[in-house]
């Protein structure tokens, strides 16, 4: 038989999603993949049911139902300070996942490089590779995960086509500061580079953290693609409704790619999304408060059970150093660590190494997702006592 695609040999399936399957098969408590185990807001569940009853069951406008694009445009202006035209600058996709790969396919040519901060969310590298780019990683170090400006600058060159930003960040919980985003913006303009920014955790912020969209910084509107989705803000990760905001020139290419990849995101859920985007401030405030309680609780639990967690400023993940239990769990790799922890305690995590490009190191860390009911997190406390 003829050789299968060579490019697909250069990356693996997502470890995050694999950990969910392993956890389910072992009856574990799944703190690996980041999805809520509590109910989605009732108003939007009813809106989705109503949309189906209203016969919104056929293909949507390929690049997004006009009402949803309109609502996204209003939100972008108000919350992100991004001025965009919903007719020409927005593409609704099947989750931020599709928005990211469609964006890369829309702007990358073979031989281009993309800059990715490491640790990273798993999708970016494979998305780049599938689009023909070579990823170049810039390391951020715990506990502050601050950008080393010199190191970042040295990653830019004539081949650099784009830099991927994810703020608030998965897996670190870092929220990029104005200073850091300004530094990135300056380099993007100096080297004529696009910024692709994944902002799906934009409403999940703690303490004094503020979300800033790089597209709102001077000179960045035209060279930024801002990606977002309903998934995390409205706790509907299974709906698969996301979007990309970009200039008309970039958008027309994203729309072409999207048209042939998926045609459109689910029509009734796009209509329910309009209701979601019109929620008032109370909704976002209570989302933050809920996650703040969960973050503080999990931090304490991990500290009490021998981990050294790093406090996130945003998003709903916590990286924890597990050096003190490596021996007792007979772990020689991050995968051993996560699997043996699951077998011993019933708590599923993501191995730290999944967020790094070089696969021959032992980070001795795991990632916990805390987008869970208080009850679930109390159960985690009980289970982790077994170590
Ligand atoms: N963002 C989620 C995580 O990191 C996963 C999202 C997905 O699987 N599409 O766990």
CSV table of C-alpha atoms and ligand atoms in Angstrom, one decimal:
chain,number,residue,atom,x,y,z
A,1,UNK,CA,0.0,0.0,0.0
A,2,UNK,CA,1.2,3.5,-0.7
A,3,UNK,CA,2.7,5.6,2.1
A,4,UNK,CA,0.2,7.6,4.1
A,5,UNK,CA,0.5,11.3,4.8
A,6,UNK,CA,4.1,12.1,6.1
A,7,UNK,CA,3.0,15.3,7.8
A,8,UNK,CA,0.7,13.4,10.2
A,9,UNK,CA,3.7,11.5,11.5
A,10,UNK,CA,5.2,14.6,13.0
A,11,UNK,CA,2.7,15.1,15.8
A,12,UNK,CA,0.5,13.0,18.1
A,13,UNK,CA,-3.2,13.2,19.0
A,14,UNK,CA,-4.0,15.5,21.8
A,15,UNK,CA,-2.9,14.1,25.2
A,16,UNK,CA,-5.5,16.3,26.9
A,17,UNK,CA,-8.3,14.5,25.1
A,18,UNK,CA,-6.6,11.1,25.5
A,19,UNK,CA,-6.5,11.7,29.2
A,20,UNK,CA,-10.3,12.1,29.2
A,21,UNK,CA,-10.7,8.8,27.5
A,22,UNK,CA,-8.3,7.1,29.9
A,23,UNK,CA,-10.0,8.7,32.9
A,24,UNK,CA,-13.4,7.5,31.7
A,25,UNK,CA,-12.2,4.0,31.1
A,26,UNK,CA,-10.8,3.9,34.7
A,27,UNK,CA,-13.8,5.6,36.2
A,28,UNK,CA,-11.7,8.6,37.2
A,29,UNK,CA,-12.6,12.0,38.3
A,30,UNK,CA,-11.6,14.1,35.3
A,31,UNK,CA,-9.6,17.1,36.0
A,32,UNK,CA,-7.7,16.7,32.8
A,33,UNK,CA,-9.6,18.2,29.9
A,34,UNK,CA,-11.0,21.7,30.6
A,35,UNK,CA,-14.7,21.4,30.5
A,36,UNK,CA,-17.3,22.3,33.2
A,37,UNK,CA,-19.2,19.5,35.0
A,38,UNK,CA,-21.9,21.9,36.2
A,39,UNK,CA,-25.0,22.9,34.2
A,40,UNK,CA,-24.8,25.5,31.4
A,41,UNK,CA,-26.9,28.6,31.8
A,42,UNK,CA,-30.6,27.6,31.6
A,43,UNK,CA,-31.5,30.6,29.4
A,44,UNK,CA,-29.2,29.5,26.6
A,45,UNK,CA,-30.2,25.9,26.9
A,46,UNK,CA,-33.8,26.9,26.4
A,47,UNK,CA,-32.8,29.3,23.6
A,48,UNK,CA,-31.1,26.4,21.8
A,49,UNK,CA,-34.2,24.2,22.2
A,50,UNK,CA,-36.4,27.0,21.0
A,51,UNK,CA,-34.1,27.6,17.9
A,52,UNK,CA,-34.6,24.0,17.0
A,53,UNK,CA,-38.3,24.2,17.4
A,54,UNK,CA,-38.3,27.4,15.3
A,55,UNK,CA,-36.9,25.3,12.5
A,56,UNK,CA,-33.4,26.8,12.5
A,57,UNK,CA,-32.1,23.4,11.5
A,58,UNK,CA,-30.6,23.9,8.1
A,59,UNK,CA,-27.3,25.3,7.0
A,60,UNK,CA,-26.4,28.6,8.5
A,61,UNK,CA,-24.9,31.5,6.4
A,62,UNK,CA,-21.6,29.8,5.9
A,63,UNK,CA,-19.5,32.4,7.7
A,64,UNK,CA,-22.0,32.9,10.5
A,65,UNK,CA,-25.6,33.9,11.0
A,66,UNK,CA,-25.9,37.7,10.7
A,67,UNK,CA,-27.5,38.1,14.2
A,68,UNK,CA,-24.6,36.3,15.8
A,69,UNK,CA,-22.0,38.2,13.9
A,70,UNK,CA,-23.7,41.4,14.9
A,71,UNK,CA,-23.7,40.4,18.6
A,72,UNK,CA,-20.0,39.4,18.3
A,73,UNK,CA,-19.2,42.8,16.8
A,74,UNK,CA,-21.0,44.7,19.6
A,75,UNK,CA,-19.2,42.6,22.2
A,76,UNK,CA,-15.8,43.1,20.6
A,77,UNK,CA,-16.2,46.9,20.6
A,78,UNK,CA,-17.4,47.0,24.1
A,79,UNK,CA,-15.3,44.4,25.9
A,80,UNK,CA,-12.2,44.2,23.7
A,81,UNK,CA,-12.1,47.7,22.2
A,82,UNK,CA,-11.8,46.1,18.7
A,83,UNK,CA,-13.6,48.0,16.1
A,84,UNK,CA,-14.9,45.6,13.4
A,85,UNK,CA,-17.5,45.3,10.7
A,86,UNK,CA,-19.7,42.3,11.3
A,87,UNK,CA,-20.3,42.0,7.5
A,88,UNK,CA,-16.7,41.8,6.5
A,89,UNK,CA,-14.5,41.1,9.5
A,90,UNK,CA,-16.1,38.1,11.4
A,91,UNK,CA,-16.2,34.4,10.6
A,92,UNK,CA,-18.1,32.0,12.8
A,93,UNK,CA,-16.4,28.6,13.0
A,94,UNK,CA,-16.8,25.2,14.7
A,95,UNK,CA,-15.1,26.3,17.9
A,96,UNK,CA,-12.0,28.3,18.4
A,97,UNK,CA,-10.2,25.1,17.3
A,98,UNK,CA,-11.4,25.6,13.7
A,99,UNK,CA,-10.9,29.3,13.9
A,100,UNK,CA,-7.2,28.7,14.7
A,101,UNK,CA,-6.5,26.2,11.9
A,102,UNK,CA,-8.5,28.2,9.4
A,103,UNK,CA,-6.6,31.3,10.3
A,104,UNK,CA,-3.2,29.6,9.9
A,105,UNK,CA,-4.3,28.1,6.6
A,106,UNK,CA,-5.4,31.5,5.5
A,107,UNK,CA,-2.1,33.3,6.1
A,108,UNK,CA,0.8,30.7,6.0
A,109,UNK,CA,3.0,29.7,3.0
A,110,UNK,CA,5.4,26.8,3.1
A,111,UNK,CA,8.7,27.8,4.8
A,112,UNK,CA,7.0,30.4,7.1
A,113,UNK,CA,7.8,30.3,10.8
A,114,UNK,CA,5.3,30.9,13.6
A,115,UNK,CA,6.3,31.8,17.1
A,116,UNK,CA,4.6,29.9,19.9
A,117,UNK,CA,5.1,30.5,23.7
A,118,UNK,CA,5.9,27.4,25.6
A,119,UNK,CA,4.3,25.9,27.6
A,120,UNK,CA,1.4,26.0,25.1
A,121,UNK,CA,-2.0,24.7,24.4
A,122,UNK,CA,-1.5,21.5,22.4
A,123,UNK,CA,-3.3,22.5,19.2
A,124,UNK,CA,-1.0,25.4,18.0
A,125,UNK,CA,2.0,23.3,16.9
A,126,UNK,CA,0.0,20.8,14.9
A,127,UNK,CA,-2.2,23.5,13.4
A,128,UNK,CA,1.0,25.3,12.2
A,129,UNK,CA,2.6,22.1,10.8
A,130,UNK,CA,-0.7,21.2,9.0
A,131,UNK,CA,-0.6,24.7,7.5
A,132,UNK,CA,3.0,24.3,6.3
A,133,UNK,CA,4.7,26.4,8.9
A,134,UNK,CA,7.7,25.6,11.2
A,135,UNK,CA,6.9,26.4,14.8
A,136,UNK,CA,9.6,28.2,16.8
A,137,UNK,CA,9.1,28.0,20.6
A,138,UNK,CA,9.8,30.8,23.1
A,139,UNK,CA,10.0,29.5,26.6
A,140,UNK,CA,8.3,31.1,29.6
A,141,UNK,CA,9.4,30.1,33.0
A,142,UNK,CA,7.5,29.5,36.2
A,143,UNK,CA,6.4,30.9,38.5
A,144,UNK,CA,5.9,34.3,36.8
A,145,UNK,CA,5.9,33.1,33.2
A,146,UNK,CA,7.1,36.5,32.2
A,147,UNK,CA,8.4,37.2,28.7
A,148,UNK,CA,12.1,37.6,28.3
A,149,UNK,CA,12.1,40.4,25.8
A,150,UNK,CA,15.6,39.6,24.4
A,151,UNK,CA,14.7,36.0,23.9
A,152,UNK,CA,11.4,36.9,22.2
A,153,UNK,CA,13.2,39.4,19.9
A,154,UNK,CA,15.7,36.8,18.9
A,155,UNK,CA,12.9,34.5,17.7
A,156,UNK,CA,11.8,37.0,15.1
A,157,UNK,CA,13.4,36.9,11.6
A,158,UNK,CA,12.4,37.4,8.0
A,159,UNK,CA,10.7,34.0,7.8
A,160,UNK,CA,8.4,34.8,10.8
A,161,UNK,CA,4.8,35.0,9.6
A,162,UNK,CA,2.8,35.0,12.8
A,163,UNK,CA,3.0,34.9,16.6
A,164,UNK,CA,0.4,32.9,18.6
A,165,UNK,CA,-0.8,34.5,21.8
A,166,UNK,CA,-3.2,32.9,24.3
A,167,UNK,CA,-4.3,35.3,27.1
A,168,UNK,CA,-5.5,34.4,29.7
A,169,UNK,CA,-3.3,31.4,29.1
A,170,UNK,CA,-3.8,27.7,29.0
A,171,UNK,CA,-2.0,25.9,30.8
A,172,UNK,CA,-0.2,28.5,32.9
A,173,UNK,CA,-3.0,30.9,33.9
A,174,UNK,CA,-0.8,33.8,32.9
A,175,UNK,CA,-2.5,37.0,31.8
A,176,UNK,CA,-0.4,39.0,29.4
A,177,UNK,CA,0.4,42.5,30.7
A,178,UNK,CA,0.1,45.7,28.7
A,179,UNK,CA,3.9,45.9,28.7
A,180,UNK,CA,4.3,42.4,27.3
A,181,UNK,CA,1.6,42.9,24.6
A,182,UNK,CA,3.2,46.2,23.7
A,183,UNK,CA,6.5,44.5,23.3
A,184,UNK,CA,4.9,41.8,21.0
A,185,UNK,CA,3.1,44.5,19.1
A,186,UNK,CA,6.3,46.5,18.5
A,187,UNK,CA,8.1,43.3,17.2
A,188,UNK,CA,5.1,42.4,15.0
A,189,UNK,CA,5.3,45.8,13.4
A,190,UNK,CA,9.1,45.8,13.1
A,191,UNK,CA,9.1,42.4,11.4
A,192,UNK,CA,5.8,42.7,9.6
A,193,UNK,CA,4.3,39.7,11.5
A,194,UNK,CA,0.6,38.8,12.2
A,195,UNK,CA,-0.6,38.3,15.7
A,196,UNK,CA,-3.1,35.4,16.2
A,197,UNK,CA,-4.6,35.7,19.6
A,198,UNK,CA,-6.7,33.0,21.3
A,199,UNK,CA,-8.8,34.8,24.0
A,200,UNK,CA,-11.3,32.2,25.0
A,201,UNK,CA,-10.7,32.7,28.7
A,202,UNK,CA,-11.1,36.5,28.5
A,203,UNK,CA,-13.8,36.6,31.2
A,204,UNK,CA,-12.0,34.3,33.6
A,205,UNK,CA,-9.7,36.6,35.6
A,206,UNK,CA,-8.7,36.7,39.2
A,207,UNK,CA,-7.4,39.3,41.6
A,208,UNK,CA,-6.5,42.5,39.8
A,209,UNK,CA,-5.9,41.0,36.4
A,210,UNK,CA,-7.2,42.8,33.3
A,211,UNK,CA,-7.8,41.3,29.9
A,212,UNK,CA,-6.2,43.3,27.1
A,213,UNK,CA,-6.7,42.4,23.4
A,214,UNK,CA,-3.6,43.0,21.3
A,215,UNK,CA,-5.9,44.1,18.4
A,216,UNK,CA,-6.8,47.1,20.5
A,217,UNK,CA,-3.2,48.3,20.6
A,218,UNK,CA,-2.0,51.0,18.2
A,219,UNK,CA,-1.0,49.7,14.8
A,220,UNK,CA,-2.3,46.1,15.5
A,221,UNK,CA,-5.9,46.1,14.3
A,222,UNK,CA,-5.0,45.2,10.7
A,223,UNK,CA,-2.4,42.6,11.6
A,224,UNK,CA,-4.3,40.8,14.4
A,225,UNK,CA,-6.7,37.8,14.2
A,226,UNK,CA,-8.7,37.6,17.4
A,227,UNK,CA,-10.2,34.2,18.1
A,228,UNK,CA,-12.9,33.4,20.7
A,229,UNK,CA,-15.8,31.1,21.3
A,230,UNK,CA,-18.9,30.5,23.4
A,231,UNK,CA,-17.3,27.4,25.0
A,232,UNK,CA,-15.6,28.7,28.1
A,233,UNK,CA,-17.5,31.9,28.8
A,234,UNK,CA,-20.9,30.2,28.7
A,235,UNK,CA,-19.8,26.7,29.7
A,236,UNK,CA,-20.9,25.1,26.5
A,237,UNK,CA,-17.7,23.4,25.2
A,238,UNK,CA,-19.7,20.8,23.2
A,239,UNK,CA,-21.6,23.4,21.2
A,240,UNK,CA,-18.6,24.1,18.9
A,241,UNK,CA,-19.4,27.7,18.2
A,242,UNK,CA,-16.3,30.0,17.8
A,243,UNK,CA,-15.2,32.9,15.7
A,244,UNK,CA,-12.3,34.8,14.2
A,245,UNK,CA,-12.2,38.6,13.9
A,246,UNK,CA,-9.8,40.0,11.3
A,247,UNK,CA,-9.4,42.6,8.5
A,248,UNK,CA,-11.6,42.0,5.4
A,249,UNK,CA,-8.5,40.8,3.4
A,250,UNK,CA,-7.7,38.1,6.0
A,251,UNK,CA,-11.3,37.4,6.7
A,252,UNK,CA,-12.1,36.6,3.0
A,253,UNK,CA,-9.3,33.9,3.1
A,254,UNK,CA,-10.4,32.5,6.5
A,255,UNK,CA,-14.0,32.3,5.1
A,256,UNK,CA,-12.7,30.3,2.1
A,257,UNK,CA,-10.9,27.8,4.2
A,258,UNK,CA,-13.8,27.5,6.6
A,259,UNK,CA,-16.2,27.0,3.8
A,260,UNK,CA,-14.4,23.9,2.6
A,261,UNK,CA,-13.4,22.6,6.1
A,262,UNK,CA,-16.8,22.6,7.8
A,263,UNK,CA,-19.3,24.8,5.8
A,264,UNK,CA,-20.8,26.2,9.1
A,265,UNK,CA,-21.1,25.9,12.8
A,266,UNK,CA,-24.5,24.5,14.2
A,267,UNK,CA,-27.3,26.9,13.2
A,268,UNK,CA,-29.6,26.6,16.3
A,269,UNK,CA,-26.6,27.0,18.6
A,270,UNK,CA,-25.5,30.2,16.8
A,271,UNK,CA,-29.0,31.6,17.5
A,272,UNK,CA,-28.7,30.6,21.1
A,273,UNK,CA,-25.3,32.3,21.1
A,274,UNK,CA,-26.9,35.6,20.5
A,275,UNK,CA,-28.8,35.3,23.8
A,276,UNK,CA,-25.5,34.4,25.5
A,277,UNK,CA,-23.6,37.4,24.2
A,278,UNK,CA,-26.4,39.6,25.5
A,279,UNK,CA,-26.1,38.5,29.1
A,280,UNK,CA,-25.6,41.3,31.5
A,281,UNK,CA,-22.6,42.0,33.7
A,282,UNK,CA,-24.0,40.0,36.7
A,283,UNK,CA,-23.4,36.8,34.7
A,284,UNK,CA,-19.7,37.5,34.1
A,285,UNK,CA,-19.2,38.7,37.7
A,286,UNK,CA,-20.7,35.5,39.1
A,287,UNK,CA,-18.7,33.3,36.7
A,288,UNK,CA,-15.5,35.0,38.0
A,289,UNK,CA,-16.6,34.6,41.6
A,290,UNK,CA,-17.3,31.0,41.2
A,291,UNK,CA,-14.0,30.2,39.6
A,292,UNK,CA,-12.1,32.3,42.2
A,293,UNK,CA,-13.6,30.1,45.0
A,294,UNK,CA,-12.6,27.0,43.0
A,295,UNK,CA,-9.1,28.3,42.3
A,296,UNK,CA,-8.4,29.1,45.9
A,297,UNK,CA,-9.9,25.8,47.1
A,298,UNK,CA,-7.8,23.7,44.7
A,299,UNK,CA,-4.7,25.6,45.5
A,300,UNK,CA,-5.1,24.8,49.2
A,301,UNK,CA,-5.9,21.2,48.5
A,302,UNK,CA,-2.8,20.8,46.4
A,303,UNK,CA,-0.5,22.5,48.9
A,304,UNK,CA,-1.9,20.2,51.7
A,305,UNK,CA,-1.2,17.1,49.7
A,306,UNK,CA,2.4,17.7,48.8
A,307,UNK,CA,2.1,19.4,45.5
A,308,UNK,CA,3.6,22.9,44.7
A,309,UNK,CA,0.9,24.6,42.7
A,310,UNK,CA,1.4,27.8,40.8
A,311,UNK,CA,-1.4,30.3,41.3
A,312,UNK,CA,-3.0,31.3,38.0
A,313,UNK,CA,-4.2,34.8,37.3
A,314,UNK,CA,-6.7,33.8,34.8
A,315,UNK,CA,-8.3,30.8,33.0
A,316,UNK,CA,-9.2,27.6,34.9
A,317,UNK,CA,-6.1,25.5,35.0
A,318,UNK,CA,-3.4,25.0,37.6
A,319,UNK,CA,0.1,23.6,37.0
A,320,UNK,CA,1.5,21.9,40.0
A,321,UNK,CA,5.0,20.6,40.7
A,322,UNK,CA,4.7,17.0,41.9
A,323,UNK,CA,8.4,16.3,42.6
A,324,UNK,CA,7.6,15.2,46.2
A,325,UNK,CA,5.4,12.3,45.0
A,326,UNK,CA,7.4,11.2,42.0
A,327,UNK,CA,9.2,8.4,43.9
A,328,UNK,CA,6.2,7.1,45.7
A,329,UNK,CA,4.3,6.9,42.4
A,330,UNK,CA,7.2,5.2,40.7
A,331,UNK,CA,7.1,7.7,38.0
A,332,UNK,CA,10.0,8.2,35.6
A,333,UNK,CA,8.2,10.3,33.0
A,334,UNK,CA,5.4,12.9,33.1
A,335,UNK,CA,3.1,10.3,31.6
A,336,UNK,CA,3.8,7.8,34.4
A,337,UNK,CA,3.2,10.5,36.9
A,338,UNK,CA,-0.2,11.4,35.6
A,339,UNK,CA,-1.3,7.8,34.9
A,340,UNK,CA,0.0,6.5,38.2
A,341,UNK,CA,-1.7,9.4,40.0
A,342,UNK,CA,-5.0,8.5,38.3
A,343,UNK,CA,-4.6,4.8,39.3
A,344,UNK,CA,-3.7,5.6,42.9
A,345,UNK,CA,-6.1,8.3,43.6
A,346,UNK,CA,-8.8,8.3,40.9
A,347,UNK,CA,-7.9,11.9,39.9
A,348,UNK,CA,-7.1,12.5,36.2
A,349,UNK,CA,-4.7,15.3,35.2
A,350,UNK,CA,-2.7,16.2,32.1
A,351,UNK,CA,1.1,15.4,32.1
A,352,UNK,CA,3.1,18.6,32.2
A,353,UNK,CA,5.2,17.6,29.2
A,354,UNK,CA,2.1,17.7,26.9
A,355,UNK,CA,2.6,21.5,26.9
A,356,UNK,CA,6.3,21.4,25.8
A,357,UNK,CA,7.9,20.7,22.4
A,358,UNK,CA,10.9,18.8,23.6
A,359,UNK,CA,9.6,15.4,24.6
A,360,UNK,CA,12.7,14.1,26.4
A,361,UNK,CA,12.5,16.0,29.7
A,362,UNK,CA,10.8,15.2,33.0
A,363,UNK,CA,9.0,18.3,34.2
A,364,UNK,CA,7.6,16.4,37.2
A,365,UNK,CA,4.4,18.5,36.9
A,366,UNK,CA,0.8,17.9,36.0
A,367,UNK,CA,-2.1,20.3,35.1
A,368,UNK,CA,-5.4,20.3,37.0
A,369,UNK,CA,-8.5,21.8,35.5
A,370,UNK,CA,-10.7,23.3,38.2
A,371,UNK,CA,-13.8,24.2,36.1
A,372,UNK,CA,-15.8,21.8,38.3
A,373,UNK,CA,-18.6,21.8,40.9
A,374,UNK,CA,-17.5,22.5,44.5
A,375,UNK,CA,-18.8,19.1,45.3
A,376,UNK,CA,-16.4,17.6,42.7
A,377,UNK,CA,-13.5,19.6,44.1
A,378,UNK,CA,-14.3,18.3,47.6
A,379,UNK,CA,-14.2,14.8,46.3
A,380,UNK,CA,-10.8,15.6,44.8
A,381,UNK,CA,-9.6,16.7,48.2
A,382,UNK,CA,-10.7,13.4,49.6
A,383,UNK,CA,-9.1,11.3,46.8
A,384,UNK,CA,-5.8,13.1,46.9
A,385,UNK,CA,-5.4,12.3,50.6
A,386,UNK,CA,-4.5,8.8,49.3
A,387,UNK,CA,-1.0,10.0,48.4
B,1,LIG,N1,-9.0,23.7,26.3
B,1,LIG,C1,-9.3,22.4,26.8
B,1,LIG,C2,-8.1,21.9,27.6
B,1,LIG,O1,-7.0,22.4,27.5
B,1,LIG,C3,-9.5,21.4,25.7
B,1,LIG,C4,-10.2,21.9,24.6
B,1,LIG,C5,-10.5,20.9,23.6
B,1,LIG,O2,-10.3,19.7,23.9
B,1,LIG,N2,-11.0,21.2,22.4
B,1,LIG,O3,-8.3,21.0,28.4
